[in-house]
Short mmCIF file of N, CA and C in Angstrom, two decimals:
data_model
loop_
_atom_site.label_atom_id
_atom_site.label_comp_id
_atom_site.label_asym_id
_atom_site.label_seq_id
_atom_site.Cartn_x
_atom_site.Cartn_y
_atom_site.Cartn_z
N ASP A 1 1.02 -1.39 -0.25
CA ASP A 1 -0.07 -0.01 0.04
C ASP A 1 1.01 1.23 -0.27
N GLN A 2 2.28 0.83 0.25
CA GLN A 2 2.77 2.23 0.51
C GLN A 2 4.07 2.26 -0.61
N PRO A 3 4.31 3.23 -0.72
CA PRO A 3 5.71 3.31 -1.69
C PRO A 3 6.77 2.58 -1.17
N VAL A 4 7.67 2.28 -1.89
CA VAL A 4 9.06 1.58 -1.22
C VAL A 4 10.34 2.09 -2.07
N THR A 5 11.35 2.32 -1.35
CA THR A 5 12.71 2.63 -1.80
C THR A 5 13.66 1.87 -1.12
N LEU A 6 14.12 1.15 -2.45
CA LEU A 6 15.14 0.43 -2.26
C LEU A 6 16.77 1.16 -2.73
N SER A 7 17.43 1.11 -2.16
CA SER A 7 18.82 1.37 -2.11
C SER A 7 19.69 0.62 -3.76
N VAL A 8 20.66 1.12 -3.98
CA VAL A 8 21.11 0.75 -4.95
C VAL A 8 22.14 -0.47 -4.73
N GLU A 9 22.62 -0.43 -3.56
CA GLU A 9 22.89 -1.85 -3.21
C GLU A 9 21.89 -3.15 -2.90
N GLN A 10 20.59 -2.66 -2.67
CA GLN A 10 19.61 -3.52 -2.33
C GLN A 10 18.77 -4.12 -3.62
N ILE A 11 19.03 -3.29 -4.67
CA ILE A 11 18.60 -3.35 -6.14
C ILE A 11 19.53 -4.27 -6.99
N LYS A 12 21.04 -4.20 -6.55
CA LYS A 12 22.13 -4.96 -6.81
C LYS A 12 21.82 -6.26 -6.30
N ALA A 13 21.52 -6.49 -5.11
CA ALA A 13 21.54 -7.66 -4.36
C ALA A 13 20.22 -8.64 -4.81
N LEU A 14 18.93 -7.98 -4.83
CA LEU A 14 17.92 -8.47 -5.59
C LEU A 14 18.28 -9.37 -7.19
N ASN A 15 19.00 -8.28 -7.92
CA ASN A 15 19.07 -8.82 -9.02
C ASN A 15 20.46 -9.97 -9.26
N GLU A 16 21.44 -10.15 -8.43
CA GLU A 16 21.91 -11.20 -7.85
C GLU A 16 21.27 -12.39 -7.84
N LYS A 17 20.52 -11.97 -6.88
CA LYS A 17 19.18 -13.31 -6.57
C LYS A 17 18.38 -13.80 -7.49
N LEU A 18 18.06 -12.89 -8.43
CA LEU A 18 17.40 -13.06 -9.67
C LEU A 18 17.98 -13.88 -10.45
N SER A 19 19.46 -13.34 -10.73
CA SER A 19 20.51 -14.45 -11.72
C SER A 19 20.62 -15.59 -11.24
N ASP A 20 20.92 -15.69 -9.69
CA ASP A 20 21.29 -16.91 -9.25
C ASP A 20 20.02 -17.96 -9.54
N MET A 21 18.73 -17.54 -9.39
CA MET A 21 17.27 -18.23 -9.46
C MET A 21 17.51 -18.88 -11.06
N ARG A 22 17.56 -17.72 -12.09
CA ARG A 22 17.67 -18.28 -13.12
C ARG A 22 18.35 -18.91 -13.50
N HIS A 23 19.41 -19.18 -13.26
CA HIS A 23 20.75 -20.14 -13.45
C HIS A 23 20.40 -21.45 -12.76
N ASP A 24 20.02 -21.60 -11.60
CA ASP A 24 19.73 -22.80 -10.65
C ASP A 24 18.13 -23.40 -11.87
N VAL A 25 17.54 -22.55 -12.06
CA VAL A 25 15.99 -23.15 -12.75
C VAL A 25 16.57 -23.73 -14.27
N ASN A 26 17.36 -22.91 -14.83
CA ASN A 26 17.89 -23.28 -15.94
C ASN A 26 18.50 -24.74 -16.01
N ASN A 27 19.51 -24.62 -14.78
CA ASN A 27 20.68 -26.23 -15.03
C ASN A 27 19.14 -27.16 -14.35
N HIS A 28 18.31 -26.90 -13.67
CA HIS A 28 17.43 -28.14 -13.35
C HIS A 28 16.50 -28.46 -14.47
N LEU A 29 16.13 -27.34 -15.32
CA LEU A 29 15.51 -28.03 -16.62
C LEU A 29 16.61 -28.57 -17.70
N SER A 30 17.80 -28.16 -17.74
CA SER A 30 18.47 -28.51 -18.64
C SER A 30 18.91 -30.30 -18.01
N LEU A 31 18.60 -30.62 -16.87
CA LEU A 31 18.86 -32.00 -16.39
C LEU A 31 17.75 -32.71 -16.85
N LEU A 32 16.57 -32.06 -16.73
CA LEU A 32 15.05 -32.77 -17.54
C LEU A 32 15.26 -32.97 -18.74
N MET A 33 16.06 -31.90 -19.50
CA MET A 33 16.13 -32.26 -21.18
C MET A 33 17.00 -33.55 -21.38
N ALA A 34 18.05 -33.32 -20.66
CA ALA A 34 19.43 -34.16 -20.69
C ALA A 34 18.37 -35.85 -20.45
N GLY A 35 17.94 -36.08 -19.32
CA GLY A 35 16.80 -37.30 -18.93
C GLY A 35 16.38 -37.57 -20.35
N VAL A 36 15.58 -36.86 -20.80
CA VAL A 36 14.49 -36.95 -21.77
C VAL A 36 15.29 -37.48 -23.32
N GLU A 37 16.44 -36.84 -23.25
CA GLU A 37 17.24 -37.54 -24.34
C GLU A 37 17.66 -38.60 -24.25
N ILE A 38 18.47 -38.84 -22.94
CA ILE A 38 19.13 -40.05 -22.59
C ILE A 38 18.31 -41.56 -22.75
N VAL A 39 17.21 -41.15 -22.18
CA VAL A 39 15.86 -42.22 -22.24
C VAL A 39 15.46 -42.29 -23.55
N ARG A 40 15.50 -41.65 -24.36
CA ARG A 40 15.20 -41.73 -26.06
C ARG A 40 16.34 -42.69 -26.53
N THR A 41 17.45 -42.28 -26.29
CA THR A 41 18.69 -42.97 -26.97
C THR A 41 19.15 -44.25 -26.11
N GLN A 42 18.49 -44.19 -24.82
CA GLN A 42 19.18 -45.59 -23.90
C GLN A 42 18.01 -45.89 -23.24
N PRO A 43 16.85 -46.52 -23.70
CA PRO A 43 15.80 -47.01 -23.05
C PRO A 43 16.14 -47.53 -21.80
N GLU A 44 17.09 -48.51 -21.85
CA GLU A 44 17.30 -49.38 -20.51
C GLU A 44 17.95 -48.53 -19.44
N GLN A 45 18.11 -46.75 -19.52
CA GLN A 45 18.20 -46.18 -18.26
C GLN A 45 16.90 -45.46 -18.20
N ALA A 46 15.99 -45.91 -18.84
CA ALA A 46 14.52 -45.05 -18.45
C ALA A 46 14.69 -44.75 -16.88
N GLU A 47 14.40 -45.98 -16.07
CA GLU A 47 13.91 -46.26 -14.71
C GLU A 47 15.27 -45.16 -13.55
N ARG A 48 16.45 -45.23 -13.88
CA ARG A 48 17.18 -44.49 -13.73
C ARG A 48 16.91 -43.34 -13.81
N MET A 49 16.77 -42.79 -14.70
CA MET A 49 16.55 -41.39 -15.24
C MET A 49 15.44 -40.80 -15.20
N PHE A 50 14.23 -41.62 -15.22
CA PHE A 50 13.11 -40.71 -14.55
C PHE A 50 12.93 -40.58 -13.00
N ALA A 51 13.62 -41.14 -12.17
CA ALA A 51 13.92 -41.08 -10.59
C ALA A 51 14.73 -39.89 -10.69
N LYS A 52 15.52 -39.32 -11.47
CA LYS A 52 16.35 -38.22 -11.39
C LYS A 52 15.55 -36.88 -11.81
N MET A 53 14.57 -37.23 -12.95
CA MET A 53 13.83 -36.35 -13.64
C MET A 53 12.77 -35.97 -12.83
N LYS A 54 12.19 -36.75 -11.56
CA LYS A 54 11.07 -36.52 -10.78
C LYS A 54 11.71 -35.77 -9.98
N GLU A 55 12.43 -35.45 -9.78
CA GLU A 55 13.04 -34.64 -8.48
C GLU A 55 13.19 -33.07 -8.96
N GLN A 56 13.15 -33.16 -10.15
CA GLN A 56 13.45 -31.42 -10.77
C GLN A 56 12.43 -30.58 -10.48
N PRO A 57 11.44 -30.91 -10.48
CA PRO A 57 9.98 -29.98 -10.52
C PRO A 57 10.00 -29.52 -9.13
N ALA A 58 10.22 -30.31 -7.95
CA ALA A 58 10.04 -29.86 -6.65
C ALA A 58 11.41 -29.07 -6.38
N LYS A 59 12.42 -29.37 -6.86
CA LYS A 59 13.97 -28.40 -6.82
C LYS A 59 13.33 -26.86 -7.88
N ILE A 60 12.74 -26.89 -8.74
CA ILE A 60 12.82 -25.66 -9.06
C ILE A 60 11.61 -25.14 -8.63
N SER A 61 10.69 -25.42 -8.01
CA SER A 61 9.78 -25.06 -7.02
C SER A 61 10.37 -24.43 -6.05
N LYS A 62 11.16 -24.98 -5.21
CA LYS A 62 11.97 -24.49 -4.00
C LYS A 62 12.93 -23.25 -4.52
N VAL A 63 13.90 -23.48 -5.38
CA VAL A 63 14.28 -22.06 -6.12
C VAL A 63 13.78 -20.94 -5.95
N ILE A 64 12.28 -21.00 -6.64
CA ILE A 64 11.64 -20.06 -7.13
C ILE A 64 11.24 -19.27 -5.44
N GLY A 65 10.83 -20.25 -4.89
CA GLY A 65 10.18 -19.83 -3.53
C GLY A 65 10.88 -19.25 -2.67
N THR A 66 12.26 -19.58 -2.46
CA THR A 66 13.15 -19.31 -2.14
C THR A 66 13.32 -17.65 -2.46
N PHE A 67 13.51 -17.30 -3.61
CA PHE A 67 13.81 -16.14 -4.47
C PHE A 67 12.59 -15.29 -3.87
N SER A 68 11.08 -15.67 -4.01
CA SER A 68 9.99 -15.14 -3.99
C SER A 68 10.05 -14.17 -2.24
N GLU A 69 10.34 -15.35 -1.68
CA GLU A 69 10.74 -14.85 -0.16
C GLU A 69 11.32 -13.77 -0.11
N VAL A 70 12.58 -13.61 -0.55
CA VAL A 70 13.54 -12.77 -0.22
C VAL A 70 13.05 -11.46 -1.27
N PHE A 71 12.58 -11.70 -2.34
CA PHE A 71 12.18 -10.34 -3.03
C PHE A 71 10.97 -10.11 -2.46
N GLU A 72 9.81 -10.69 -1.63
CA GLU A 72 8.71 -10.02 -1.16
C GLU A 72 9.28 -9.24 0.42
N GLN A 73 10.24 -10.25 0.69
CA GLN A 73 10.77 -9.23 2.05
C GLN A 73 11.65 -8.01 2.10
N ALA A 74 12.08 -7.83 0.55
CA ALA A 74 12.63 -6.76 0.22
C ALA A 74 11.76 -5.45 -0.12
N LEU A 75 10.84 -5.71 -0.71
CA LEU A 75 9.56 -4.91 -0.79
C LEU A 75 8.44 -4.97 0.09
N GLY A 76 8.48 -5.69 1.34
CA GLY A 76 7.94 -5.46 2.23
C GLY A 76 6.33 -6.08 2.03
N ILE A 77 6.56 -7.19 1.22
CA ILE A 77 5.02 -7.71 1.01
C ILE A 77 4.67 -8.72 1.66
N VAL A 78 3.62 -8.77 2.11
CA VAL A 78 2.87 -9.64 2.94
C VAL A 78 2.01 -10.38 2.62
N ARG A 79 1.78 -11.82 2.29
CA ARG A 79 1.03 -12.70 1.92
C ARG A 79 0.01 -13.35 2.73
N PRO A 80 -0.90 -13.27 2.64
CA PRO A 80 -2.04 -13.72 3.32
C PRO A 80 -1.68 -15.34 3.42
N ARG A 81 -1.78 -15.77 4.43
CA ARG A 81 -1.71 -17.37 4.98
C ARG A 81 -3.02 -18.04 5.04
#
């Protein structure tokens, strides 16, 4: 409801956190894509790869959630529970 003023340092820190989040999400998505390719070319690896691929969405969600908490805290956003 109120304007928020961030310092240059706070904006830089948020930008760094955003960059880290994008990097982490990209890594998890790359693992998914690599898993799909391995299953396509080496079907005998499917069970092992599916186990690894199944972990990635939760990891992506955690990375985004962690960034969201930092972002909301920096901007004073309070979400209803």
